[in-house]
Short mmCIF file of C-alpha atoms in Angstrom, two decimals:
data_model
loop_
_atom_site.label_atom_id
_atom_site.label_comp_id
_atom_site.label_asym_id
_atom_site.label_seq_id
_atom_site.Cartn_x
_atom_site.Cartn_y
_atom_site.Cartn_z
CA MET I 461 19.64 -36.72 -93.27
CA LYS I 462 22.01 -38.48 -95.01
CA LYS I 463 24.36 -40.94 -92.89
CA GLN I 464 27.89 -41.17 -93.55
CA ALA I 465 29.28 -44.19 -95.63
CA PHE I 466 32.38 -46.42 -94.05
CA ASN I 467 34.09 -49.63 -94.85
CA PRO I 468 33.16 -51.95 -94.61
CA TYR I 469 29.86 -50.59 -95.97
CA LEU I 470 27.26 -52.92 -93.86
CA PRO I 471 26.90 -53.71 -90.36
CA PRO I 472 30.23 -54.94 -88.73
CA TYR I 473 28.25 -58.42 -87.39
CA GLU I 474 27.78 -59.13 -91.36
CA PHE I 475 30.13 -60.87 -93.18
CA ILE I 476 28.95 -60.55 -97.10
CA PRO I 477 32.23 -61.29 -99.54
CA ASP I 478 32.55 -61.49 -103.15
CA GLY I 479 29.84 -58.85 -103.66
CA GLU I 480 27.98 -57.76 -107.05
CA PRO I 481 26.49 -54.68 -106.97
CA ARG I 482 23.84 -53.96 -109.39
CA VAL I 483 21.07 -50.79 -109.50
CA TYR I 484 18.02 -51.12 -110.03
CA ASP I 485 15.59 -48.15 -109.49
CA ASN I 486 17.94 -45.63 -107.82
CA ARG I 487 18.82 -48.45 -105.40
CA LEU I 488 21.91 -50.06 -105.01
CA TYR I 489 21.58 -53.94 -104.29
CA VAL I 490 24.40 -56.22 -103.33
CA TYR I 491 24.70 -59.68 -104.01
CA GLY I 492 27.51 -62.13 -102.20
CA SER I 493 28.67 -64.93 -100.36
CA HIS I 494 27.85 -65.04 -96.76
CA ASP I 495 30.16 -66.07 -94.60
CA SER I 496 29.56 -66.62 -90.47
CA PHE I 497 31.27 -65.40 -88.07
CA ASN I 498 33.95 -67.73 -86.36
CA GLY I 499 33.11 -69.73 -89.18
CA GLU I 500 36.17 -72.03 -90.50
CA ILE I 501 34.52 -73.00 -94.12
CA TYR I 502 33.91 -70.26 -96.66
CA CYS I 503 30.47 -69.38 -97.46
CA LEU I 504 28.30 -71.28 -94.70
CA GLY I 505 25.54 -69.04 -94.58
CA ASP I 506 22.29 -68.62 -96.84
CA TYR I 507 22.15 -65.59 -99.73
CA VAL I 508 21.22 -62.35 -98.17
CA CYS I 509 20.73 -58.93 -99.88
CA TYR I 510 21.15 -55.50 -98.70
CA SER I 511 20.38 -52.27 -100.70
CA ALA I 512 20.76 -48.42 -100.13
CA PRO I 513 19.14 -45.27 -101.59
CA VAL I 514 21.91 -44.53 -104.70
CA ASP I 515 21.80 -41.05 -103.14
CA ASP I 516 22.18 -42.05 -99.48
CA LEU I 517 25.12 -44.99 -99.50
CA GLY I 518 25.24 -44.91 -95.89
CA ASN I 519 21.81 -46.13 -95.22
CA TRP I 520 21.52 -49.69 -95.75
CA THR I 521 18.61 -52.02 -95.68
CA PHE I 522 18.69 -55.68 -94.89
CA GLU I 523 16.23 -57.08 -97.34
CA GLY I 524 16.21 -60.62 -95.85
CA VAL I 525 17.17 -64.02 -97.16
CA ILE I 526 16.75 -64.01 -100.56
CA PHE I 527 17.79 -67.98 -101.61
CA ARG I 528 18.41 -70.72 -99.31
CA LYS I 529 21.06 -73.81 -99.37
CA ARG I 530 18.46 -76.44 -98.70
CA GLN I 531 16.43 -75.15 -102.15
CA ASP I 532 18.98 -76.72 -104.49
CA PRO I 533 18.25 -80.25 -104.91
CA TYR I 534 22.00 -81.42 -104.59
CA TYR I 535 22.46 -79.70 -101.18
CA GLU I 536 24.01 -82.03 -98.68
CA GLU I 537 25.16 -80.63 -95.12
CA SER I 538 28.29 -82.77 -95.82
CA LEU I 539 29.36 -80.12 -98.54
CA PRO I 540 32.86 -78.44 -97.97
CA MET I 541 31.46 -75.31 -98.88
CA GLY I 542 27.82 -73.73 -99.37
CA LEU I 543 26.62 -71.42 -101.58
CA ILE I 544 29.43 -69.93 -103.39
CA ALA I 545 29.84 -66.26 -104.69
CA PRO I 546 26.35 -65.21 -106.50
CA ASP I 547 25.40 -63.17 -109.56
CA SER I 548 22.30 -61.58 -109.98
CA ILE I 549 20.68 -59.66 -113.00
CA GLN I 550 17.50 -58.59 -114.75
CA GLY I 551 16.60 -60.75 -117.39
CA PRO I 552 15.34 -60.22 -120.87
CA ASP I 553 11.79 -60.98 -119.66
CA GLY I 554 12.19 -58.43 -116.99
CA ARG I 555 12.35 -60.86 -114.27
CA TYR I 556 15.64 -61.14 -111.76
CA TYR I 557 17.81 -64.49 -112.13
CA LEU I 558 20.68 -65.75 -109.52
CA PHE I 559 23.11 -67.67 -110.76
CA TYR I 560 25.18 -69.85 -108.28
CA VAL I 561 27.56 -72.82 -107.21
CA ILE I 562 26.52 -75.02 -104.56
CA GLY I 563 29.47 -77.02 -103.25
CA VAL I 564 32.93 -77.07 -105.31
CA PHE I 565 33.13 -77.36 -108.58
CA SER I 566 29.57 -78.92 -109.48
CA ARG I 567 27.18 -76.86 -111.53
CA ILE I 568 25.96 -73.34 -111.74
CA GLY I 569 22.25 -73.46 -110.49
CA VAL I 570 19.49 -70.53 -111.61
CA ALA I 571 16.73 -69.09 -109.62
CA VAL I 572 14.37 -66.45 -110.08
CA CYS I 573 12.60 -63.82 -108.64
CA ASP I 574 9.69 -61.11 -109.86
CA SER I 575 12.06 -58.33 -107.65
CA PRO I 576 15.54 -57.67 -107.09
CA ALA I 577 15.43 -59.20 -103.13
CA GLY I 578 12.72 -60.64 -102.72
CA HIS I 579 12.36 -64.68 -102.14
CA TYR I 580 14.05 -66.63 -105.33
CA GLU I 581 12.65 -69.96 -106.25
CA PHE I 582 14.93 -72.69 -107.88
CA LEU I 583 14.70 -72.53 -111.63
CA GLY I 584 17.40 -75.31 -113.05
CA TYR I 585 20.91 -75.46 -113.93
CA VAL I 586 22.73 -74.33 -116.89
CA HIS I 587 22.77 -77.08 -120.01
CA PHE I 588 23.43 -77.56 -123.17
CA GLU I 589 20.54 -77.53 -125.95
CA ASP I 590 20.45 -81.47 -125.62
CA GLY I 591 18.95 -81.04 -121.81
CA THR I 592 23.10 -82.20 -120.63
CA GLU I 593 24.34 -80.35 -117.74
CA LEU I 594 26.87 -78.05 -117.80
CA ASN I 595 29.49 -79.24 -115.35
CA SER I 596 33.09 -79.72 -114.42
CA ASN I 597 34.15 -82.47 -115.96
CA CYS I 598 32.65 -81.99 -119.61
CA GLY I 599 36.06 -79.98 -120.93
CA ASN I 600 34.55 -76.50 -120.48
CA GLY I 601 36.51 -75.48 -117.29
CA LEU I 602 35.94 -75.52 -113.79
CA MET I 603 32.24 -74.65 -112.41
CA PHE I 604 33.06 -71.82 -109.90
CA ASP I 605 32.14 -67.95 -109.05
CA PRO I 606 29.47 -67.39 -111.96
CA ALA I 607 28.72 -64.04 -113.54
CA VAL I 608 25.99 -62.82 -116.02
CA TYR I 609 26.12 -59.83 -118.58
CA VAL I 610 22.86 -58.90 -120.43
CA GLU I 611 22.71 -56.58 -123.22
CA ASN I 612 19.36 -56.27 -125.12
CA ARG I 613 18.34 -59.92 -125.59
CA ASP I 614 21.80 -61.35 -124.99
CA VAL I 615 22.92 -63.37 -122.21
CA TYR I 616 26.75 -64.02 -121.22
CA LEU I 617 27.84 -66.31 -118.62
CA TYR I 618 30.83 -66.24 -117.10
CA TYR I 619 32.94 -68.88 -115.06
CA GLY I 620 35.87 -70.47 -114.03
CA PHE I 621 38.81 -71.19 -111.61
CA GLY I 622 42.38 -71.47 -112.20
CA PHE I 623 43.54 -73.31 -109.25
CA ASP I 624 46.92 -75.60 -109.95
CA PHE I 625 45.57 -78.78 -109.21
CA THR I 626 49.62 -79.92 -109.63
CA LYS I 627 50.50 -78.16 -106.39
CA TYR I 628 47.85 -78.03 -104.07
CA ASN I 629 45.65 -80.41 -103.10
CA PHE I 630 41.64 -79.02 -102.97
CA ASN I 631 39.94 -80.46 -99.87
CA GLY I 632 41.96 -83.85 -101.52
CA MET I 633 39.52 -84.11 -104.62
CA GLU I 634 41.30 -85.29 -108.03
CA LYS I 635 41.50 -82.61 -110.86
CA PRO I 636 38.07 -83.30 -112.77
CA ASN I 637 38.09 -83.53 -116.95
CA CYS I 638 37.54 -79.80 -116.73
CA GLY I 639 39.76 -78.92 -120.04
CA LYS I 640 42.10 -75.72 -119.50
CA LEU I 641 42.11 -73.82 -116.50
CA GLY I 642 40.90 -70.17 -116.33
CA SER I 643 37.76 -67.88 -117.25
CA TYR I 644 35.05 -69.51 -119.71
CA VAL I 645 32.62 -67.45 -121.51
CA ALA I 646 29.03 -69.11 -122.78
CA LYS I 647 26.48 -67.18 -124.59
CA LEU I 648 22.89 -68.34 -123.35
CA GLN I 649 19.45 -68.02 -124.71
CA PRO I 650 16.81 -65.71 -123.39
CA ASP I 651 15.57 -68.89 -121.11
CA MET I 652 18.83 -67.94 -118.88
CA MET I 653 19.79 -71.40 -118.54
CA THR I 654 20.10 -73.02 -121.94
CA ILE I 655 23.73 -72.92 -123.90
CA ILE I 656 23.89 -71.46 -127.33
CA GLY I 657 27.06 -73.47 -129.00
CA THR I 658 29.85 -74.34 -126.86
CA PRO I 659 31.11 -72.22 -123.84
CA LYS I 660 35.10 -70.78 -124.84
CA LEU I 661 38.01 -70.30 -123.07
CA PHE I 662 38.09 -66.38 -121.97
CA VAL I 663 40.94 -65.61 -120.15
CA GLU I 664 43.65 -67.90 -119.53
CA GLY I 665 44.76 -69.50 -116.34
CA ILE I 666 47.98 -69.91 -114.84
CA ASP I 667 48.62 -72.85 -117.05
CA ASP I 668 48.10 -71.17 -120.24
CA ALA I 669 49.07 -67.46 -119.23
CA VAL I 670 52.89 -67.67 -118.93
CA ASN I 671 53.32 -66.27 -122.79
CA THR I 672 50.56 -63.92 -122.49
CA ASP I 673 49.60 -60.39 -120.97
CA TYR I 674 47.98 -61.97 -118.34
CA LYS I 675 51.20 -63.72 -117.27
CA GLU I 676 52.29 -61.31 -113.81
CA HIS I 677 48.43 -61.45 -112.87
CA PRO I 678 47.02 -64.98 -114.19
CA PHE I 679 43.29 -65.27 -113.83
CA PHE I 680 42.07 -67.11 -110.48
CA GLU I 681 38.76 -66.63 -109.90
CA ALA I 682 35.91 -64.45 -109.52
CA SER I 683 34.63 -63.26 -113.27
CA SER I 684 32.54 -60.12 -113.23
CA MET I 685 31.59 -58.33 -116.47
CA ARG I 686 30.36 -54.54 -117.10
CA LYS I 687 30.05 -52.10 -119.67
CA ILE I 688 31.18 -48.58 -119.03
CA GLY I 689 31.11 -46.38 -121.71
CA ASP I 690 31.47 -48.28 -125.22
CA ARG I 691 34.22 -50.86 -123.05
CA TYR I 692 33.44 -53.61 -121.88
CA TYR I 693 35.47 -54.47 -118.39
CA PHE I 694 36.33 -57.84 -117.09
CA VAL I 695 36.97 -57.82 -113.40
CA TYR I 696 38.74 -60.79 -111.61
CA SER I 697 40.89 -61.97 -108.59
CA SER I 698 44.38 -63.17 -110.05
CA TYR I 699 46.81 -65.62 -108.74
CA GLN I 700 48.29 -63.15 -106.53
CA GLY I 701 45.66 -63.64 -104.25
CA HIS I 702 44.77 -60.29 -102.83
CA GLU I 703 44.03 -58.20 -105.78
CA LEU I 704 41.53 -57.37 -108.11
CA CYS I 705 42.53 -57.19 -111.90
CA TYR I 706 40.74 -56.09 -115.12
CA GLY I 707 40.97 -56.36 -118.82
CA ILE I 708 39.11 -54.47 -121.87
CA SER I 709 37.46 -55.70 -124.68
CA ASN I 710 35.20 -54.70 -127.61
CA ALA I 711 32.63 -57.50 -127.18
CA PRO I 712 31.15 -59.30 -124.24
CA ASP I 713 32.38 -62.38 -125.08
CA GLU I 714 35.85 -60.97 -126.86
CA ARG I 715 38.88 -61.94 -125.19
CA PRO I 716 39.81 -58.75 -122.90
CA ASP I 717 43.28 -57.19 -123.06
CA PHE I 718 44.71 -57.18 -119.58
CA MET I 719 44.99 -53.59 -118.41
CA GLY I 720 45.91 -53.60 -114.70
CA VAL I 721 44.98 -54.03 -110.84
CA ILE I 722 41.91 -52.26 -109.61
CA ILE I 723 42.43 -52.67 -106.24
CA SER I 724 44.51 -54.92 -103.64
CA ASN I 725 43.20 -55.30 -99.96
CA GLY I 726 46.25 -54.85 -98.72
CA ASP I 727 47.42 -51.91 -101.15
CA LEU I 728 50.13 -53.83 -102.54
CA GLY I 729 51.35 -52.47 -106.02
CA LEU I 730 50.79 -48.75 -104.55
CA VAL I 731 53.09 -49.35 -101.66
CA ASP I 732 55.94 -52.44 -101.02
CA GLU I 733 54.35 -53.97 -97.99
CA ALA I 734 51.01 -54.77 -97.33
CA VAL I 735 49.27 -52.12 -95.03
CA ASN I 736 46.66 -54.77 -93.98
CA TYR I 737 46.23 -58.30 -93.43
CA ILE I 738 45.82 -59.95 -96.81
CA GLY I 739 43.65 -62.77 -98.60
CA ASN I 740 41.54 -63.56 -101.63
CA ASN I 741 39.36 -60.92 -103.18
CA HIS I 742 36.36 -60.79 -105.16
CA GLY I 743 33.91 -58.09 -106.41
CA GLY I 744 32.80 -56.15 -109.16
CA LEU I 745 32.41 -52.59 -110.77
CA THR I 746 29.31 -49.89 -110.81
CA GLN I 747 28.31 -46.48 -111.44
CA LEU I 748 26.76 -44.27 -109.06
CA ASN I 749 25.83 -40.70 -109.02
CA GLY I 750 28.12 -39.97 -111.90
CA LYS I 751 31.12 -41.96 -110.12
CA THR I 752 32.72 -45.24 -110.86
CA TYR I 753 33.31 -47.72 -107.78
CA ILE I 754 34.98 -51.02 -107.11
CA PHE I 755 33.23 -53.65 -104.69
CA TYR I 756 35.56 -56.14 -102.73
CA HIS I 757 36.34 -57.73 -99.57
CA ARG I 758 38.37 -57.76 -96.80
CA HIS I 759 39.29 -60.50 -93.98
CA THR I 760 38.08 -60.09 -90.31
CA ASN I 761 38.56 -62.03 -87.58
CA GLY I 762 42.19 -62.84 -88.00
CA THR I 763 40.79 -65.67 -90.81
CA GLN I 764 40.44 -65.75 -94.54
CA THR I 765 36.92 -67.23 -93.98
CA ASN I 766 35.39 -64.49 -91.79
CA ARG I 767 35.24 -61.53 -94.75
CA GLN I 768 33.52 -58.39 -95.26
CA GLY I 769 32.33 -56.25 -98.24
CA CYS I 770 34.00 -52.90 -98.97
CA ALA I 771 34.04 -50.10 -101.79
CA GLU I 772 36.48 -47.66 -103.11
CA GLU I 773 35.86 -44.99 -105.88
CA VAL I 774 38.11 -45.59 -108.63
CA HIS I 775 39.08 -43.09 -111.39
CA MET I 776 39.86 -43.30 -115.29
CA ASP I 777 41.92 -41.47 -117.72
CA GLU I 778 40.50 -40.48 -120.79
CA ASN I 779 41.17 -43.87 -122.36
CA GLY I 780 39.32 -45.97 -120.05
CA ARG I 781 42.52 -47.10 -118.19
CA ILE I 782 41.40 -47.48 -114.39
CA PHE I 783 44.22 -46.19 -111.79
CA GLN I 784 44.81 -48.52 -108.75
CA ALA I 785 42.21 -47.07 -105.78
CA GLU I 786 44.01 -47.31 -102.27
CA VAL I 787 41.70 -48.74 -99.56
CA THR I 788 39.83 -46.22 -96.92
CA SER I 789 37.77 -46.17 -94.55
CA CYS I 790 35.16 -43.94 -95.66
CA GLY I 791 34.65 -45.75 -99.28
CA LEU I 792 31.38 -44.70 -100.56
CA ASN I 793 31.01 -41.64 -98.53
CA ASN I 794 31.83 -39.09 -101.38
CA GLY I 795 34.82 -37.74 -99.28
CA PRO I 796 36.15 -37.84 -96.28
CA LEU I 797 34.78 -38.30 -92.46
CA VAL I 798 34.01 -35.41 -90.60
CA ALA I 799 36.49 -35.17 -87.32
CA ARG I 800 33.52 -34.91 -84.96
CA GLY I 801 31.84 -37.40 -83.23
CA GLU I 802 32.61 -41.11 -82.29
CA TYR I 803 34.14 -43.73 -84.78
CA SER I 804 34.17 -47.43 -84.07
CA CYS I 805 37.54 -49.01 -84.72
CA HIS I 806 36.44 -51.53 -87.03
CA ILE I 807 36.58 -49.21 -89.73
CA ALA I 808 40.20 -48.99 -89.85
CA CYS I 809 41.35 -49.68 -93.34
CA HIS I 810 45.68 -50.28 -91.99
CA LEU I 811 46.21 -52.58 -89.35
CA TRP I 812 49.51 -54.33 -88.34
CA GLY I 813 50.64 -56.63 -85.29
CA GLU I 814 53.75 -57.06 -83.56
CA HIS I 815 55.55 -58.76 -86.53
CA GLY I 816 53.28 -56.82 -88.88
CA THR I 817 50.99 -58.30 -91.61
CA LYS I 818 50.25 -61.51 -93.21
CA GLN I 819 48.45 -63.14 -96.01
CA PHE I 820 45.75 -65.53 -94.70
CA SER I 821 44.71 -68.73 -96.42
CA SER I 822 43.62 -72.41 -95.60
CA ARG I 823 47.46 -72.52 -94.51
CA VAL I 824 48.19 -69.64 -92.47
CA LYS I 825 46.09 -68.10 -89.50
CA LYS I 826 46.47 -66.09 -86.95
CA ASP I 827 48.82 -66.31 -83.84
CA GLU I 828 49.38 -64.71 -80.85
CA SER I 829 51.47 -61.64 -82.34
CA ASP I 830 48.63 -60.42 -84.59
CA ALA I 831 46.19 -57.83 -84.21
CA TYR I 832 42.77 -58.54 -85.82
CA ILE I 833 39.19 -56.99 -85.81
CA THR I 834 36.79 -59.12 -84.10
CA LEU I 835 33.02 -58.70 -82.38
CA GLU I 836 32.39 -58.97 -78.63
CA GLU I 837 29.18 -61.44 -77.33
CA ASP I 838 26.70 -58.96 -75.52
CA HIS I 839 24.12 -61.25 -73.94
CA GLY I 840 24.12 -63.46 -76.81
CA CYS I 841 24.34 -60.95 -79.37
CA PHE I 842 26.81 -59.72 -81.94
CA THR I 843 26.10 -55.55 -82.60
CA SER I 844 27.44 -52.68 -84.17
CA ARG I 845 28.16 -51.66 -80.49
CA ASN I 846 30.74 -54.29 -79.60
CA ALA I 847 33.14 -54.71 -83.10
CA TYR I 848 36.93 -53.86 -81.93
CA ILE I 849 40.32 -54.20 -82.50
CA CYS I 850 41.92 -56.74 -80.53
CA ASN I 851 45.18 -57.63 -79.38
CA LEU I 852 47.48 -54.98 -80.18
CA ARG I 853 51.44 -55.22 -78.66
CA ASN I 854 54.12 -53.32 -78.96
CA THR I 855 55.06 -51.74 -82.42
CA ALA I 856 51.39 -52.84 -83.78
CA GLY I 857 48.94 -50.11 -84.90
CA CYS I 858 45.92 -49.56 -87.09
CA GLY I 859 45.38 -46.45 -89.38
CA PHE I 860 41.83 -44.75 -90.66
CA LYS I 861 41.52 -43.13 -94.22
CA TYR I 862 40.18 -40.25 -94.18
CA PHE I 863 38.95 -37.32 -92.00
CA GLU I 864 38.33 -34.08 -92.91
CA PHE I 865 39.91 -31.81 -90.05
CA THR I 866 38.93 -28.47 -88.39
CA GLY I 867 42.01 -27.59 -86.57
CA ASN I 868 41.37 -27.99 -82.91
CA GLU I 869 40.77 -31.63 -82.20
CA THR I 870 40.86 -33.95 -78.85
CA VAL I 871 40.86 -37.33 -79.35
CA LYS I 872 39.53 -39.79 -76.57
CA LEU I 873 40.73 -43.84 -76.92
CA GLU I 874 38.48 -46.39 -75.78
CA ILE I 875 40.57 -49.12 -74.53
CA ARG I 876 41.10 -52.10 -72.41
CA GLY I 877 44.15 -54.65 -71.66
CA ASP I 878 47.06 -55.36 -69.55
CA PHE I 879 49.29 -52.80 -71.75
CA GLU I 880 51.14 -50.52 -70.43
CA GLY I 881 53.34 -47.95 -72.43
CA VAL I 882 52.39 -45.04 -74.72
CA VAL I 883 50.39 -44.50 -77.92
CA HIS I 884 51.35 -42.23 -80.70
CA ALA I 885 49.33 -40.63 -82.98
CA CYS I 886 50.73 -39.19 -86.89
CA TYR I 887 48.86 -37.99 -89.39
CA ASP I 888 49.44 -38.77 -93.24
CA GLY I 889 51.06 -42.50 -92.53
CA LYS I 890 52.08 -44.55 -89.56
CA ASN I 891 55.33 -42.84 -89.94
CA GLY I 892 53.96 -39.90 -90.78
CA VAL I 893 53.92 -36.32 -89.31
CA PRO I 894 53.51 -36.53 -85.34
CA ALA I 895 50.28 -35.68 -84.15
CA GLY I 896 50.10 -36.52 -80.38
CA THR I 897 51.02 -39.01 -77.68
CA ALA I 898 49.10 -40.45 -74.82
CA SER I 899 50.12 -43.19 -71.65
CA ILE I 900 48.21 -46.41 -71.05
CA GLN I 901 48.11 -48.16 -67.58
CA PRO I 902 46.82 -51.22 -67.42
CA ASN I 903 42.87 -51.67 -67.28
CA GLY I 904 41.10 -54.81 -68.09
CA LYS I 905 37.87 -52.94 -68.28
CA TRP I 906 36.71 -50.45 -71.56
CA HIS I 907 37.78 -46.71 -70.36
CA THR I 908 38.79 -43.66 -72.18
CA ILE I 909 42.02 -42.12 -72.35
CA GLU I 910 42.39 -38.33 -73.80
CA MET I 911 45.12 -37.38 -76.32
CA LYS I 912 45.43 -33.60 -77.60
CA ILE I 913 46.35 -33.77 -80.86
CA ALA I 914 48.36 -31.33 -83.43
CA PRO I 915 46.37 -29.14 -84.86
CA VAL I 916 45.78 -29.49 -88.53
CA GLN I 917 43.35 -28.47 -91.23
CA GLY I 918 41.89 -30.14 -94.27
CA VAL I 919 41.87 -34.09 -95.21
CA HIS I 920 44.51 -36.19 -93.70
CA SER I 921 44.77 -40.00 -92.33
CA LEU I 922 45.07 -40.67 -88.79
CA HIS I 923 47.14 -43.64 -87.35
CA PHE I 924 47.83 -44.89 -84.16
CA THR I 925 50.95 -47.08 -82.70
CA PHE I 926 51.66 -48.86 -79.31
CA GLU I 927 54.62 -48.99 -77.71
CA GLY I 928 54.68 -50.87 -74.48
CA LYS I 929 54.25 -54.41 -72.60
CA GLY I 930 51.16 -56.51 -72.71
CA SER I 931 47.96 -56.26 -75.27
CA VAL I 932 45.69 -53.58 -75.55
CA ASP I 933 42.16 -53.86 -77.32
CA PHE I 934 40.87 -50.69 -79.20
CA SER I 935 37.09 -49.87 -79.58
CA ALA I 936 36.40 -46.68 -80.72
CA ILE I 937 37.96 -42.77 -81.53
CA ARG I 938 35.87 -40.00 -79.99
CA PHE I 939 36.55 -36.41 -81.52
#
């Protein structure tokens, strides 16, 4: 029996952002960074891989660790970051190649494996034909977020960063001799490591985007390339810091024309105020079962360094233009969730605190007014059974998109806390159609309250807003 799919699509104790989806032999594989729960630095873990059958996208298998930090010859425990946003692809020789950066702006490593999710062995670093390593001091951009595209025996490597060194201090480092900021493309020999010719600027960073079609959404990071039909789609994260944008070209190394935003992890662009706490974004496109999906990530645990992968279906017009997708709770499910049974509140796609939402960064952290999704330890373990929304206060709330209602539902909410007041439910937005109200009394243990909700049929979102004194944790909804 097929399982329903949710966002985030992996277990709530797993933190794999920067997801690059690949399909091999009717299985979907996701390659990404690996954040650690409660970690205060990005990408602390070794690379792991998950996969799912393309016709059962709620049924994920943990494939294990595929590459360890210590396999890289330059790895040191003192590095400010670990293994950064990778990409993996099948090369012309049929083997699978993993591209990565370790630390910050160092060099692009390559590892190889005979299967998509086996144990990758270190192969070497991307280099020029004379053997010189490609690095951030050779005038060809900053080494960051590598992506790769293969067409027949032609191999294209994308990388780059748009960090404005004149405004910010990145871990105290001075700007390398990297030349122009932006995304770069380099053609590789079939050995997957040797550059043919010289890398070229592909999409301008903030310094040079002002007079281009990218001026409102300058390239920042997260290069990703896919071919859909006869068009090449370049996906990237813009300087806005919460959105994935895209450009289209007629060749994999031709500068793409800016087209628009694919997704914002706060739905900005679709709405004026973010529907969730926002922060950096990274992901890629893939086609599954005749549909196209964008993979991206959200920010969990009230920090920018505990990120979880999500995915949404995207729709295109006849010219290949993508309409901006909204964030949902049902992502890969191929439709709404059934309003029946129990759902963990960690799948909430809308979340706001007592003072609304904010954009997390290295300088902006959660405070006592913020609501956030987190995990609770149980006998030394973090499992799927103990993810919940923490610290919902007066006017705070959460929302779930979408459920298929049959017209006669009762909802039970699993909660705890010193909160005293009421919780309101609404269909179709936090200020949508009133659905029901229930009173809440202080109780420090997990318990359930019951709410009779107004009959409704069809597909609707369900939002909850809390009014009262104190703080409440929200663990599950039971229909």
